[in-house]
Short mmCIF file of C-alpha atoms and ligand atoms in Angstrom, two decimals:
data_model
loop_
_atom_site.label_atom_id
_atom_site.label_comp_id
_atom_site.label_asym_id
_atom_site.label_seq_id
_atom_site.Cartn_x
_atom_site.Cartn_y
_atom_site.Cartn_z
CA MET K 1 112.67 -107.59 62.10
CA PRO K 2 111.94 -106.95 65.77
CA PRO K 3 108.21 -107.01 66.44
CA GLY K 4 106.61 -103.81 67.74
CA PRO K 5 107.10 -103.89 71.48
CA SER K 6 103.71 -102.56 72.56
CA PRO K 7 100.44 -104.22 71.62
CA ALA K 8 98.78 -100.86 70.85
CA PRO K 9 100.88 -98.07 69.38
CA PRO K 10 100.03 -94.72 70.99
CA ALA K 11 97.34 -92.74 69.20
CA ILE K 12 98.24 -89.71 67.13
CA ARG K 13 96.30 -86.59 67.98
CA ILE K 14 96.20 -83.74 65.50
CA ASP K 15 94.76 -80.40 66.47
CA CYS K 16 96.25 -77.67 64.37
CA GLY K 17 95.79 -74.60 62.27
CA PRO K 18 96.56 -74.47 58.56
CA VAL K 19 99.83 -75.65 57.03
CA VAL K 20 101.30 -72.97 54.80
CA LEU K 21 104.09 -73.77 52.34
CA GLY K 22 105.62 -71.22 50.02
CA GLY K 23 102.93 -68.72 50.98
CA ARG K 24 100.06 -71.08 50.10
CA GLU K 25 97.69 -72.85 52.43
CA VAL K 26 98.35 -76.46 51.53
CA LEU K 27 96.39 -78.06 54.38
CA ALA K 28 93.30 -76.60 56.04
CA PRO K 29 93.04 -76.67 59.87
CA LEU K 30 92.68 -80.25 61.10
CA ARG K 31 91.26 -81.95 64.18
CA LEU K 32 91.55 -85.66 64.22
CA ASP K 33 92.68 -88.68 66.21
CA LEU K 34 94.41 -91.59 64.54
CA ALA K 35 94.19 -94.70 66.69
CA GLU K 36 93.56 -97.45 64.13
CA ARG K 37 96.33 -99.82 63.14
CA ARG K 38 95.90 -99.59 59.39
CA ILE K 39 95.01 -96.28 57.85
CA GLY K 40 94.90 -95.43 54.15
CA ILE K 41 95.15 -91.97 52.62
CA VAL K 42 93.72 -91.30 49.17
CA GLY K 43 93.33 -88.20 47.05
CA ARG K 44 94.27 -86.72 43.73
CA ASN K 45 97.71 -85.44 42.79
CA GLY K 46 98.44 -82.30 44.74
CA SER K 47 95.61 -82.85 47.23
CA GLY K 48 98.01 -82.66 50.18
CA LYS K 49 98.65 -86.32 51.05
CA THR K 50 102.43 -86.02 51.25
CA THR K 51 102.12 -82.77 53.18
CA PHE K 52 99.80 -84.51 55.64
CA LEU K 53 102.38 -87.27 56.26
CA ARG K 54 105.16 -84.71 56.68
CA LEU K 55 103.03 -82.95 59.26
CA LEU K 56 102.51 -86.23 61.17
CA ALA K 57 106.22 -87.01 60.98
CA GLY K 58 107.11 -83.67 62.53
CA LEU K 59 109.00 -82.48 59.47
CA ILE K 60 106.86 -79.37 59.07
CA ALA K 61 104.86 -77.36 61.58
CA PRO K 62 101.38 -75.92 61.20
CA ARG K 63 100.67 -72.23 61.76
CA SER K 64 99.28 -73.03 65.21
CA GLY K 65 98.57 -76.05 67.38
CA GLY K 66 100.34 -79.27 66.54
CA VAL K 67 100.58 -83.03 66.53
CA SER K 68 100.97 -85.21 69.58
CA ILE K 69 102.03 -88.85 69.72
CA GLY K 70 101.91 -90.38 73.18
CA GLY K 71 102.02 -86.86 74.61
CA GLN K 72 105.03 -85.73 72.58
CA ASP K 73 105.20 -83.32 69.68
CA PRO K 74 107.25 -84.91 66.88
CA PHE K 75 108.16 -81.49 65.49
CA ARG K 76 109.68 -80.22 68.73
CA ASP K 77 111.17 -83.40 70.15
CA ARG K 78 113.01 -85.17 67.35
CA ARG K 79 114.68 -87.71 69.64
CA ALA K 80 111.44 -88.96 71.12
CA ALA K 81 109.88 -88.92 67.66
CA LEU K 82 112.44 -91.44 66.35
CA ALA K 83 110.94 -94.24 68.44
CA GLN K 84 107.38 -93.19 67.64
CA ILE K 85 107.29 -92.37 63.98
CA GLY K 86 109.19 -93.12 60.79
CA ILE K 87 108.49 -91.95 57.27
CA LEU K 88 109.16 -93.43 53.85
CA PHE K 89 109.50 -90.61 51.34
CA GLN K 90 107.75 -90.71 48.00
CA ASN K 91 111.11 -90.45 46.22
CA PRO K 92 113.88 -92.67 47.64
CA ASP K 93 116.58 -90.39 46.23
CA HIS K 94 115.39 -87.77 48.68
CA GLN K 95 115.79 -90.15 51.57
CA ILE K 96 119.21 -91.72 51.06
CA LEU K 97 122.02 -89.89 52.85
CA PHE K 98 124.94 -92.31 52.72
CA PRO K 99 127.13 -93.69 49.95
CA THR K 100 126.72 -97.42 50.60
CA VAL K 101 123.78 -99.66 51.44
CA ALA K 102 125.09 -100.87 54.80
CA GLU K 103 125.97 -97.36 55.93
CA GLU K 104 122.54 -96.08 54.98
CA LEU K 105 120.90 -98.86 57.01
CA ALA K 106 123.22 -98.38 59.98
CA PHE K 107 122.72 -94.62 60.20
CA GLY K 108 119.18 -94.79 61.58
CA LEU K 109 120.24 -97.31 64.23
CA ALA K 110 123.20 -95.18 65.27
CA GLN K 111 120.80 -92.24 65.51
CA GLN K 112 118.74 -94.34 67.91
CA GLY K 113 121.77 -94.80 70.14
CA LEU K 114 123.39 -97.99 68.86
CA ARG K 115 127.18 -97.93 68.60
CA GLN K 116 128.42 -97.65 65.03
CA LYS K 117 129.98 -101.13 65.10
CA ASP K 118 126.80 -102.77 66.37
CA ALA K 119 124.69 -100.77 63.96
CA MET K 120 126.79 -102.02 61.03
CA ALA K 121 126.50 -105.59 62.29
CA ARG K 122 122.71 -105.30 62.53
CA ALA K 123 122.56 -103.79 59.05
CA ARG K 124 124.55 -106.68 57.60
CA ALA K 125 122.49 -109.28 59.44
CA THR K 126 119.29 -107.71 58.10
CA LEU K 127 120.58 -107.77 54.54
CA ALA K 128 121.61 -111.39 54.96
CA ALA K 129 118.16 -112.28 56.28
CA GLU K 130 116.68 -110.63 53.18
CA GLY K 131 118.91 -112.73 50.94
CA ARG K 132 120.73 -109.58 49.90
CA ALA K 133 124.02 -109.87 51.78
CA HIS K 134 125.85 -108.86 48.60
CA TRP K 135 124.21 -105.43 48.76
CA ALA K 136 126.09 -104.40 51.90
CA GLU K 137 129.05 -102.68 50.25
CA ALA K 138 127.22 -101.72 47.08
CA PRO K 139 127.23 -98.00 46.31
CA VAL K 140 123.65 -96.76 46.56
CA SER K 141 124.04 -95.16 43.15
CA THR K 142 124.22 -98.60 41.55
CA LEU K 143 120.74 -99.60 42.78
CA SER K 144 117.71 -99.27 40.53
CA GLY K 145 114.83 -97.03 41.54
CA GLY K 146 112.82 -99.92 42.96
CA GLN K 147 115.84 -101.30 44.80
CA LYS K 148 116.42 -97.89 46.37
CA GLN K 149 112.83 -97.83 47.52
CA TYR K 150 113.30 -101.26 49.02
CA LEU K 151 116.43 -100.07 50.82
CA CYS K 152 114.59 -97.10 52.31
CA LEU K 153 111.80 -99.35 53.51
CA LEU K 154 114.28 -101.78 55.09
CA SER K 155 116.00 -98.91 56.83
CA LEU K 156 112.66 -97.77 58.21
CA LEU K 157 111.69 -101.26 59.39
CA LEU K 158 115.06 -101.61 61.08
CA MET K 159 114.39 -98.52 63.21
CA ALA K 160 111.05 -100.07 64.22
CA PRO K 161 109.08 -96.93 65.10
CA SER K 162 105.59 -97.56 66.50
CA THR K 163 103.96 -95.81 63.53
CA LEU K 164 105.18 -96.14 59.94
CA LEU K 165 104.21 -93.47 57.43
CA LEU K 166 104.47 -94.80 53.89
CA ASP K 167 104.18 -92.48 50.91
CA GLU K 168 103.20 -94.69 47.97
CA PRO K 169 105.54 -97.48 49.06
CA PHE K 170 104.82 -99.82 46.15
CA SER K 171 104.94 -97.33 43.32
CA GLY K 172 108.34 -98.41 41.99
CA LEU K 173 108.40 -102.08 42.96
CA ASP K 174 107.91 -105.11 40.75
CA LEU K 175 105.04 -107.50 41.47
CA PRO K 176 106.94 -110.18 43.42
CA THR K 177 108.58 -107.56 45.63
CA THR K 178 105.25 -105.80 46.12
CA HIS K 179 103.58 -109.05 47.22
CA ARG K 180 106.39 -109.85 49.61
CA LEU K 181 106.35 -106.40 51.11
CA ARG K 182 102.57 -106.37 51.45
CA ARG K 183 102.73 -109.65 53.34
CA ARG K 184 105.57 -108.34 55.49
CA LEU K 185 103.74 -105.11 56.28
CA ALA K 186 100.53 -106.97 57.01
CA ALA K 187 102.35 -108.99 59.68
CA LEU K 188 103.69 -105.92 61.49
CA ASP K 189 102.33 -104.99 64.91
CA GLN K 190 103.03 -101.34 64.28
CA ARG K 191 100.58 -98.78 62.98
CA LEU K 192 100.77 -98.17 59.23
CA ILE K 193 99.56 -95.02 57.57
CA LEU K 194 99.78 -95.52 53.88
CA ILE K 195 99.22 -93.31 50.85
CA GLY K 196 97.94 -95.20 47.85
CA HIS K 197 96.40 -94.45 44.49
CA ASP K 198 95.06 -97.94 44.07
CA PRO K 199 91.81 -98.49 46.05
CA PRO K 200 91.96 -102.32 46.04
CA GLY K 201 95.30 -102.09 47.84
CA LEU K 202 93.62 -100.26 50.71
CA GLU K 203 90.66 -102.61 51.23
CA GLN K 204 92.37 -104.30 54.16
CA THR K 205 92.71 -101.07 56.16
CA ASP K 206 90.61 -100.08 59.18
CA ARG K 207 90.08 -96.52 58.05
CA VAL K 208 90.49 -94.45 54.90
CA ILE K 209 90.94 -90.69 54.78
CA TRP K 210 90.22 -88.96 51.49
CA LEU K 211 91.92 -85.60 50.98
CA GLU K 212 90.72 -83.04 48.48
CA GLU K 213 92.47 -79.68 48.08
CA GLY K 214 94.02 -79.89 51.52
CA ARG K 215 90.76 -80.78 53.28
CA ILE K 216 89.26 -84.03 54.43
CA ALA K 217 86.59 -84.95 51.90
CA ALA K 218 85.66 -88.23 53.57
CA ASP K 219 86.88 -90.26 56.52
CA GLY K 220 85.55 -93.70 57.40
CA PRO K 221 85.79 -97.44 56.88
CA PRO K 222 87.21 -98.50 53.51
CA GLU K 223 84.00 -100.16 52.37
CA VAL K 224 82.31 -96.77 52.60
CA VAL K 225 85.02 -94.36 51.47
CA LEU K 226 86.71 -96.35 48.69
CA PRO K 227 83.67 -96.96 46.44
CA GLU K 228 82.73 -93.30 46.76
CA PHE K 229 86.30 -92.25 45.93
CA THR K 230 86.51 -94.60 42.97
CA ARG K 231 83.21 -93.34 41.59
CA GLU K 232 84.23 -89.69 41.94
CA MET K 233 87.65 -90.27 40.32
CA GLY K 234 85.97 -92.08 37.44
CA ARG K 235 83.55 -89.19 37.00
CA ILE K 236 86.36 -86.58 36.98
CA GLY K 237 88.40 -88.71 34.59
CA GLU K 238 85.54 -88.76 32.12
CA ALA K 239 84.80 -85.07 32.49
CA ASP K 240 88.21 -83.53 31.94
CA ALA K 241 91.93 -83.92 31.98
CA ASP K 242 93.94 -82.51 34.88
CA THR K 243 93.04 -78.87 34.34
CA ASP K 244 93.14 -77.72 37.92
CA LEU K 245 96.82 -77.81 38.77
CA ALA K 246 96.80 -75.50 41.75
CA GLY K 247 98.83 -72.35 41.19
CA MET J 1 127.22 -90.85 42.71
CA LEU J 2 130.96 -91.20 42.67
CA THR J 3 132.02 -94.31 44.51
CA LEU J 4 134.97 -93.36 46.62
CA THR J 5 135.16 -96.69 48.41
CA SER J 6 135.96 -99.43 45.91
CA PRO J 7 133.57 -102.39 45.83
CA VAL J 8 136.54 -104.61 44.86
CA ASP J 9 137.55 -106.30 48.09
CA THR J 10 141.26 -106.06 48.97
CA PRO J 11 143.16 -107.07 52.12
CA TRP J 12 143.45 -103.35 52.91
CA HIS J 13 139.68 -103.09 53.30
CA HIS J 14 139.98 -105.14 56.47
CA LEU J 15 142.61 -103.03 58.24
CA PRO J 16 141.39 -100.54 60.84
CA ALA J 17 140.81 -97.08 59.37
CA GLY J 18 142.87 -95.38 62.08
CA ALA J 19 145.93 -97.50 61.26
CA LYS J 20 145.62 -96.74 57.56
CA LEU J 21 145.28 -93.02 58.14
CA ALA J 22 148.27 -93.01 60.51
CA ALA J 23 150.34 -94.94 57.96
CA LEU J 24 149.28 -92.49 55.28
CA ALA J 25 150.31 -89.53 57.43
CA GLY J 26 153.68 -91.17 58.15
CA PHE J 27 154.25 -92.04 54.50
CA THR J 28 153.45 -88.50 53.38
CA LEU J 29 155.91 -87.07 55.92
CA VAL J 30 158.59 -89.39 54.58
CA LEU J 31 157.82 -88.29 51.02
CA PHE J 32 158.50 -84.71 51.98
CA ALA J 33 161.76 -85.68 53.68
CA LEU J 34 163.03 -87.53 50.58
CA LYS J 35 165.02 -85.35 48.17
CA SER J 36 166.24 -87.85 45.59
CA PRO J 37 164.15 -88.75 42.54
CA TRP J 38 165.34 -92.36 42.85
CA ALA J 39 164.06 -92.68 46.42
CA LEU J 40 160.80 -91.01 45.46
CA GLY J 41 160.50 -93.30 42.45
CA ALA J 42 160.92 -96.26 44.78
CA ALA J 43 158.25 -94.83 47.09
CA LEU J 44 155.88 -94.47 44.14
CA GLY J 45 156.74 -98.04 43.12
CA LEU J 46 155.78 -99.18 46.61
CA VAL J 47 152.39 -97.43 46.38
CA LEU J 48 151.76 -99.01 42.98
CA ALA J 49 152.70 -102.43 44.34
CA LEU J 50 150.17 -101.98 47.14
CA HIS J 51 147.48 -101.69 44.46
CA LEU J 52 148.29 -105.14 43.04
CA PRO J 53 146.11 -107.21 45.41
CA GLY J 54 143.10 -105.29 44.06
CA GLY J 55 143.55 -106.64 40.55
CA ARG J 56 142.93 -105.01 37.20
CA ARG J 57 139.58 -103.29 37.76
CA PHE J 58 140.79 -101.80 41.02
CA GLY J 59 144.00 -100.59 39.38
CA LEU J 60 142.14 -98.95 36.52
CA HIS J 61 139.84 -97.18 38.93
CA ALA J 62 142.88 -95.94 40.87
CA LEU J 63 144.42 -94.62 37.67
CA LYS J 64 141.22 -92.82 36.84
CA MET J 65 141.30 -91.13 40.23
CA LEU J 66 144.76 -89.77 39.40
CA ARG J 67 143.49 -88.06 36.28
CA PRO J 68 142.99 -84.63 37.87
CA LEU J 69 146.79 -84.50 38.33
CA TRP J 70 147.78 -84.53 34.66
CA PHE J 71 147.54 -80.78 34.32
CA PHE J 72 149.98 -80.17 37.18
CA VAL J 73 152.30 -82.88 35.92
CA VAL J 74 152.46 -81.23 32.49
CA VAL J 75 152.92 -77.72 33.84
CA VAL J 76 155.56 -78.63 36.43
CA SER J 77 157.51 -80.83 34.00
CA ALA J 78 157.42 -78.23 31.24
CA TRP J 79 158.55 -75.49 33.58
CA HIS J 80 161.49 -77.43 34.96
CA LEU J 81 162.60 -78.63 31.55
CA TRP J 82 162.46 -75.02 30.43
CA THR J 83 164.55 -73.79 33.37
CA GLY J 84 166.94 -76.72 32.95
CA GLU J 85 166.18 -78.36 36.32
CA PRO J 86 164.71 -81.70 35.33
CA ARG J 87 165.82 -83.24 38.61
CA THR J 88 163.80 -80.82 40.73
CA GLY J 89 160.87 -81.28 38.39
CA ALA J 90 161.06 -85.07 38.75
CA VAL J 91 161.18 -84.76 42.55
CA ILE J 92 158.06 -82.59 42.66
CA VAL J 93 156.09 -84.67 40.19
CA LEU J 94 156.98 -88.04 41.75
CA ARG J 95 156.24 -86.77 45.23
CA MET J 96 152.88 -85.39 44.16
CA ILE J 97 151.80 -88.57 42.37
CA ALA J 98 152.96 -90.82 45.20
CA ALA J 99 151.20 -88.73 47.86
CA VAL J 100 147.91 -88.52 45.96
CA ALA J 101 147.98 -92.19 44.94
CA ALA J 102 148.60 -93.25 48.55
CA ALA J 103 145.74 -91.07 49.79
CA ASN J 104 143.46 -92.46 47.08
CA LEU J 105 144.42 -95.99 48.05
CA VAL J 106 143.33 -95.34 51.63
CA THR J 107 140.10 -93.71 50.45
CA MET J 108 139.32 -96.58 48.10
CA THR J 109 139.82 -99.22 50.77
CA THR J 110 138.12 -97.51 53.71
CA ARG J 111 134.43 -97.31 54.28
CA LEU J 112 133.20 -93.77 54.73
CA SER J 113 131.61 -94.53 58.08
CA ASP J 114 134.93 -95.92 59.39
CA MET J 115 136.73 -92.82 58.20
CA LEU J 116 134.14 -90.75 60.01
CA SER J 117 134.59 -92.66 63.26
CA VAL J 118 138.30 -91.80 63.14
CA ILE J 119 137.52 -88.15 62.47
CA GLU J 120 135.05 -88.22 65.35
CA ARG J 121 137.71 -89.63 67.66
CA LEU J 122 140.39 -87.15 66.56
CA MET J 123 138.06 -84.21 66.93
CA ARG J 124 136.97 -85.13 70.44
CA PRO J 125 139.25 -82.51 72.06
CA LEU J 126 137.34 -79.88 70.08
CA ALA J 127 134.02 -81.20 71.38
CA PRO J 128 133.07 -78.07 73.33
CA LEU J 129 133.45 -75.99 70.16
CA ILE J 130 132.17 -78.36 67.47
CA PRO J 131 130.26 -81.51 68.38
CA PRO J 132 132.40 -84.24 66.71
CA ARG J 133 129.38 -86.13 65.50
CA ARG J 134 128.09 -83.14 63.62
CA LEU J 135 131.45 -82.58 62.03
CA ALA J 136 131.65 -86.21 60.96
CA LEU J 137 128.18 -86.02 59.51
CA ALA J 138 129.12 -82.87 57.61
CA PHE J 139 132.01 -84.76 56.01
CA ALA J 140 129.70 -87.61 55.04
CA LEU J 141 127.20 -85.26 53.45
CA VAL J 142 129.88 -83.43 51.48
CA ILE J 143 131.18 -86.73 50.16
CA ARG J 144 127.69 -87.94 49.28
CA PHE J 145 126.47 -84.75 47.66
CA ILE J 146 129.41 -83.36 45.68
CA PRO J 147 129.08 -86.24 43.21
CA ALA J 148 125.29 -85.98 43.41
CA LEU J 149 125.71 -82.44 42.18
CA GLY J 150 127.54 -83.69 39.10
CA GLU J 151 124.80 -86.22 38.55
CA SER J 152 122.05 -83.67 38.73
CA LEU J 153 123.89 -81.48 36.21
CA ALA J 154 124.13 -84.48 33.90
CA ARG J 155 120.40 -85.11 34.33
CA ILE J 156 119.58 -81.53 33.45
CA ARG J 157 121.84 -81.77 30.41
CA ASP J 158 119.99 -84.93 29.35
CA ALA J 159 116.62 -83.28 29.82
CA TRP J 160 117.87 -80.39 27.71
CA ALA J 161 119.31 -82.62 24.99
CA ALA J 162 116.09 -84.63 24.80
CA ARG J 163 114.22 -81.53 23.72
CA SER J 164 116.78 -79.37 21.97
CA PRO J 165 119.04 -79.77 18.96
CA ARG J 166 121.66 -77.50 20.54
CA ARG J 167 124.10 -78.31 23.30
CA ALA J 168 123.14 -77.09 26.74
CA GLY J 169 126.56 -75.72 27.74
CA TRP J 170 126.50 -73.00 30.38
CA ARG J 171 122.70 -72.90 30.28
CA VAL J 172 122.50 -75.82 32.73
CA LEU J 173 124.09 -73.60 35.35
CA VAL J 174 121.02 -71.83 36.70
CA PRO J 175 118.78 -74.89 36.86
CA GLY J 176 121.80 -76.73 38.29
CA VAL J 177 122.20 -74.29 41.14
CA LEU J 178 118.48 -74.38 41.85
CA ALA J 179 118.54 -78.18 41.86
CA ALA J 180 121.46 -78.10 44.29
CA LEU J 181 119.50 -75.85 46.64
CA ASP J 182 116.56 -78.25 46.39
CA ASP J 183 118.85 -81.19 47.12
CA ALA J 184 120.13 -79.40 50.19
CA ASP J 185 116.59 -78.82 51.45
CA ARG J 186 115.69 -82.45 50.92
CA ALA J 187 118.82 -83.76 52.60
CA ALA J 188 118.04 -81.55 55.58
CA GLU J 189 114.56 -83.02 55.74
CA ALA J 190 115.82 -86.60 55.36
CA LEU J 191 118.23 -85.95 58.20
CA ARG J 192 115.49 -84.47 60.33
CA ALA J 193 113.30 -87.50 59.63
CA ARG J 194 115.96 -89.64 61.23
CA GLY J 195 116.69 -87.62 64.31
CA GLY J 196 118.62 -84.61 63.08
CA THR J 197 122.32 -83.91 63.41
CA ASP J 198 122.78 -85.32 66.88
CA GLY J 199 120.50 -88.30 67.40
CA GLU J 200 120.76 -90.32 70.59
CA PRO J 201 124.14 -90.47 72.28
CA PRO J 202 125.71 -93.92 71.80
CA ARG J 203 124.74 -96.46 74.45
CA GLY J 204 126.85 -99.10 76.14
N1 ATP F 1 107.33 -76.80 49.68
C1 ATP F 1 106.22 -76.40 49.05
N2 ATP F 1 106.03 -75.12 48.71
C2 ATP F 1 104.92 -74.71 48.07
N3 ATP F 1 103.92 -75.52 47.73
C3 ATP F 1 104.03 -76.82 48.04
C4 ATP F 1 105.18 -77.34 48.70
N4 ATP F 1 105.02 -78.66 48.87
C5 ATP F 1 103.81 -78.95 48.34
N5 ATP F 1 103.22 -77.87 47.84
C6 ATP F 1 101.91 -77.81 47.19
O1 ATP F 1 100.97 -78.39 48.06
C7 ATP F 1 100.02 -79.17 47.36
C8 ATP F 1 99.97 -80.54 47.97
O2 ATP F 1 101.20 -81.21 47.73
P1 ATP F 1 101.45 -82.70 48.19
O3 ATP F 1 102.84 -83.03 47.81
O4 ATP F 1 101.09 -82.83 49.61
O5 ATP F 1 100.42 -83.48 47.27
P2 ATP F 1 100.13 -85.05 47.16
O6 ATP F 1 98.71 -85.26 47.52
O7 ATP F 1 101.14 -85.82 47.89
O8 ATP F 1 100.28 -85.28 45.60
P3 ATP F 1 100.83 -86.56 44.77
O9 ATP F 1 99.74 -87.55 44.68
O10 ATP F 1 101.12 -85.97 43.44
O11 ATP F 1 102.06 -87.05 45.47
C9 ATP F 1 100.44 -79.14 45.92
O12 ATP F 1 99.62 -78.24 45.24
C10 ATP F 1 101.86 -78.65 45.93
O13 ATP F 1 102.13 -77.89 44.81
MG1 MG F 2 102.69 -87.06 47.31
#
């Protein structure tokens, strides 16, 4: 994997109005700068974590204002955004566009300007380096859920954007693969913004943002935010089942 | 998802896609020039022989891909037997099977992305009207998502069967269409996440 070229990935600046989806305000207006290298996002189901990542990735636009990464708006300038930001979707089936593993890996590289032939060669070399050369021609439909997730992550790493947005990246992976990927991610120079439901997995971050009903409930170092979050989740879990599915 | 490109490796996998498509075009032209059932039978024999290097699994897969033809074969044969023109019937049926089998053989031994590169190259003269890259991508998405559609119908049928003693039948249709619309939205977003329909122009 090529190391991140710059020592400090450009900060992400968010200054925007609400995000409205399907007529509902899913995220409240936000003002925040993300400059740390490792950032965790926590929150209950439906609290807006995925929507927040999609906003950062430039996949959706807020009502007003916007996001800026190194001076560019990832929603307006998709080409510039490719080098700056990459996103791993929560569900790999929503991410995969091509029928075979090698083609899926090569697509992102070709989108970044590599010729198709070179992109395929890089894809194959990457698979070989992962000890998975035999995956190259495999139809993506024959991969298991966890393997698909792994493929999507590889494809993201191959594009080497300066910020990686990861939506519950370990949720479908077995323990050995999780450990390997955690080590791999830890070694990356790039910025990682990571959604997780498991507080211990976020202890190594520099900053944790806790979302609650589309708003920031807490934002600070993990040793402050995580214990508070864990306590609150425990309290809610005792009090009731999930009765407040937003409608 | 339906796997159009066969994972069984044959020598044909390693030929350039453009050459295979040109050969296919030439072969199909010849098929239409041939008028004798014997010549067409020989042509079909040639196509079948070309499947041999793929082995048994490959051959079975190829046969399966011919299945949609049986209806036409039955109708055309029955009609020509009825009208007393078995020779004409044989010509039509043999030509149809040979043409489809040859096209399937090329599809099964050519990676989608290689096929798309050829399409991109052929469509270059149309570039001012339709950007070739977009067209190629459209082909890829159609090939990826038509089978995905079938899969999502099967999933809905499963979900139905798991909770109902009756067969789902036509009732999967509405959720199926909705799921297809959802799939389309998601594919659009996945594409956008990786630079949209155009991306960077190729370098070097
Ligand atoms: N396209 C949409 N249209 C309407 N509402 C949406 C849409 N996408 C998300 N929502 C709503 O926005 C809220 C936040 O969704 P989001 O997916 O961001 O939650 P999340 O924190 O990622 O949850 P989870 O932990 O379950 O993944 C939810 O209530 C959801 O129903
Ligand atoms: Mg989510």
